[in-house]
């Protein structure tokens, strides 16, 4: 496939163009070089245009414009929860933005529990509780209000309550195959293989 080509998936009832088919939210140090990396490769092998953030985009306190655009322009979100996910303010800000997008324009969010129990994420207990203690201590020292941490907690609970996948129950390769097939079913059949510049021109017109 040419480097400037992109496959678009859509259901028969919608022809909306999105920047990405799938956005992957994950803690890099936990899963970038294993599960999430393998999942990203498997999605692309099936022609699914997935976004996996670059660490260079994670600088400063605010979500980088490129990252924000990728979130807002994605059709499906896969959130890979791991033990250190909640220790990253970047991951938590991503998740809060994902929830904002889903509330304003309904889209699918699929949680994957990598090495953490769903109840730990849902209730912010154990390692997630410790992570929030650190966040709240730092924010208090900086004189910042606690509203943001409350939004993070609400986002974690909301997504952890959704139907998803627990990687502890199956071999990784089996689970990855099932997730990819689930994404294909959600996105529907391939309808185009158009250069990105043509897609932009068509959208602007």
Coordinates of C-alpha atoms in Angstrom, one line a residue:
X1 CA 0.0 0.0 0.0
X2 CA 1.5 3.5 -0.9
X3 CA 2.8 5.4 2.1
X4 CA 0.3 8.2 1.5
X5 CA -2.7 5.9 1.3
X6 CA -5.1 5.2 4.1
X7 CA -7.9 2.6 4.4
X8 CA -11.1 3.9 5.8
X9 CA -13.7 1.7 7.5
X10 CA -17.3 2.7 7.9
X11 CA -20.7 1.2 8.5
X12 CA -23.3 1.2 5.7
X13 CA -25.2 3.9 7.6
X14 CA -22.4 6.4 7.9
X15 CA -19.8 7.8 5.5
X16 CA -18.1 10.1 8.0
X17 CA -14.4 10.5 7.6
X18 CA -12.2 10.3 10.7
X19 CA -8.5 10.9 11.1
X20 CA -8.0 7.5 12.7
X21 CA -9.9 4.3 13.0
X22 CA -8.5 3.5 16.5
X23 CA -6.8 5.4 19.2
X24 CA -4.7 3.5 21.7
X25 CA -4.3 4.8 25.2
X26 CA -1.7 3.1 27.3
X27 CA 1.3 3.6 29.7
X28 CA 4.4 3.4 27.5
X29 CA 6.7 1.9 30.1
X30 CA 4.3 -0.9 30.8
X31 CA 3.1 -2.1 27.4
X32 CA 4.7 -0.1 24.5
X33 CA 7.2 -2.8 23.7
X34 CA 5.0 -5.8 24.4
X35 CA 1.2 -6.0 24.3
X36 CA 0.3 -2.6 22.9
X37 CA 3.1 -2.8 20.4
X38 CA 1.9 -6.2 19.2
X39 CA -1.7 -5.0 19.1
X40 CA -0.8 -1.9 17.1
X41 CA 1.1 -4.1 14.5
X42 CA -1.9 -6.5 14.3
X43 CA -4.3 -3.7 13.6
X44 CA -2.2 -2.2 10.9
X45 CA -1.8 -5.7 9.3
X46 CA -5.6 -5.7 8.8
X47 CA -5.6 -2.2 7.3
X48 CA -6.9 -0.5 10.4
X49 CA -5.4 2.9 10.8
X50 CA -4.5 3.1 14.5
X51 CA -2.8 5.9 16.5
X52 CA -0.2 5.1 19.0
X53 CA 1.2 8.2 20.6
X54 CA 4.8 9.2 20.4
X55 CA 6.5 10.0 23.8
X56 CA 7.7 13.3 22.2
X57 CA 4.0 14.5 22.3
X58 CA 3.9 14.2 26.1
X59 CA 5.6 17.3 27.3
X60 CA 4.3 20.1 29.6
X61 CA 1.0 20.0 31.5
X62 CA -1.5 20.2 28.6
X63 CA -2.4 17.6 26.0
X64 CA -0.4 18.4 22.8
X65 CA -2.5 19.6 19.9
X66 CA -1.5 16.6 17.8
X67 CA -2.6 14.3 20.5
X68 CA -5.9 16.1 21.1
X69 CA -6.7 16.0 17.4
X70 CA -6.0 12.3 17.2
X71 CA -8.3 11.6 20.1
X72 CA -11.1 13.8 18.7
X73 CA -10.7 12.3 15.3
X74 CA -10.8 8.6 16.2
X75 CA -13.7 6.3 15.8
X76 CA -12.9 3.7 18.4
X77 CA -10.8 3.9 21.6
X78 CA -8.8 1.1 23.1
X79 CA -7.6 1.8 26.7
X80 CA -4.9 -0.6 28.0
X81 CA -5.0 -0.4 31.7
X82 CA -1.8 -1.5 33.5
X83 CA -0.4 -1.1 37.0
X84 CA 1.3 2.2 36.3
X85 CA -1.4 3.7 34.0
X86 CA -2.9 5.8 36.8
X87 CA 0.6 7.1 37.9
X88 CA 0.8 9.0 34.6
X89 CA -1.1 12.4 34.5
X90 CA -0.8 12.2 30.7
X91 CA -2.7 8.9 30.6
X92 CA -5.4 10.3 32.9
X93 CA -5.8 13.4 30.8
X94 CA -6.1 11.3 27.7
X95 CA -8.7 9.2 29.3
X96 CA -10.7 12.2 30.5
X97 CA -10.6 13.6 27.0
X98 CA -11.7 10.3 25.5
X99 CA -14.7 10.4 27.9
X100 CA -15.5 13.9 26.8
X101 CA -15.5 12.9 23.2
X102 CA -17.7 9.9 23.8
X103 CA -20.2 12.1 25.7
X104 CA -20.5 14.6 22.8
X105 CA -20.3 12.2 19.9
X106 CA -21.0 8.5 20.9
X107 CA -18.2 6.2 20.0
X108 CA -16.9 2.8 21.3
X109 CA -14.5 2.6 24.1
X110 CA -12.9 -0.8 24.8
X111 CA -11.0 -1.4 28.0
X112 CA -8.2 -3.9 28.2
X113 CA -6.9 -4.9 31.6
X114 CA -3.3 -5.9 31.1
X115 CA -1.9 -6.7 34.6
X116 CA -4.4 -5.1 36.8
X117 CA -7.8 -6.3 38.1
X118 CA -10.8 -4.4 36.7
X119 CA -12.0 -3.6 40.3
X120 CA -8.7 -1.9 41.1
X121 CA -9.3 0.5 38.1
X122 CA -13.0 0.9 38.8
X123 CA -12.5 1.7 42.5
X124 CA -9.0 3.3 42.3
X125 CA -7.7 0.9 45.0
X126 CA -4.3 -0.6 45.6
X127 CA -1.7 0.7 43.1
X128 CA -4.2 3.2 41.6
X129 CA -5.0 4.5 45.1
X130 CA -1.3 5.1 45.7
X131 CA -1.0 6.9 42.4
X132 CA -3.9 9.3 43.3
X133 CA -2.4 10.0 46.7
X134 CA 0.8 11.2 44.9
X135 CA -1.2 13.2 42.4
X136 CA -3.3 14.9 45.0
X137 CA -0.3 15.6 47.2
X138 CA 1.5 17.3 44.3
X139 CA -1.5 19.3 43.3
X140 CA -2.1 20.5 46.8
X141 CA 1.6 21.6 47.0
X142 CA 1.1 23.5 43.7
X143 CA -2.0 25.2 45.0
X144 CA -4.2 23.5 42.3
X145 CA -7.8 22.6 42.9
X146 CA -8.8 19.0 43.0
X147 CA -11.5 19.1 40.3
X148 CA -9.1 17.6 37.7
X149 CA -8.4 14.5 39.9
X150 CA -12.1 14.0 40.4
X151 CA -12.6 14.0 36.6
X152 CA -9.8 11.4 36.3
X153 CA -11.5 9.2 38.9
X154 CA -14.8 9.5 37.1
X155 CA -13.2 8.6 33.8
X156 CA -11.5 5.5 35.2
X157 CA -14.7 4.3 36.8
X158 CA -16.7 4.9 33.7
X159 CA -14.4 3.1 31.3
X160 CA -13.6 0.2 33.7
X161 CA -17.4 -0.5 33.9
X162 CA -17.6 -1.1 30.2
X163 CA -17.4 -4.5 28.6
X164 CA -13.8 -5.3 27.8
X165 CA -10.9 -7.8 27.9
X166 CA -8.9 -9.2 30.7
X167 CA -5.5 -10.3 29.4
X168 CA -4.9 -12.5 32.4
X169 CA -7.6 -14.9 31.1
X170 CA -6.0 -15.8 27.7
X171 CA -2.7 -15.9 25.9
X172 CA -1.8 -12.5 24.5
X173 CA -1.8 -13.7 20.8
X174 CA -5.3 -15.1 21.2
X175 CA -6.6 -12.0 22.8
X176 CA -5.0 -9.7 20.2
X177 CA -6.7 -11.7 17.4
X178 CA -10.0 -11.4 19.1
X179 CA -9.6 -7.7 19.8
X180 CA -8.7 -7.0 16.1
X181 CA -11.7 -9.0 14.9
X182 CA -13.9 -7.0 17.3
X183 CA -12.6 -3.8 15.9
X184 CA -13.2 -5.0 12.3
X185 CA -16.8 -5.8 13.3
X186 CA -17.3 -2.4 14.8
X187 CA -15.8 -0.5 11.9
X188 CA -17.6 -2.4 9.2
X189 CA -16.4 -3.2 5.7
X190 CA -13.5 -1.4 3.9
X191 CA -15.0 1.2 1.5
X192 CA -12.0 3.1 0.2
X193 CA -8.3 3.2 -0.2
X194 CA -7.7 6.9 -0.9
X195 CA -4.7 9.1 -0.6
X196 CA -4.8 11.3 2.5
X197 CA -4.7 14.5 0.4
X198 CA -7.7 13.4 -1.6
X199 CA -9.6 12.7 1.6
X200 CA -8.8 16.2 2.9
X201 CA -9.8 17.9 -0.3
X202 CA -13.1 15.9 -0.3
X203 CA -13.8 16.9 3.2
X204 CA -13.0 20.6 2.7
X205 CA -15.3 20.6 -0.3

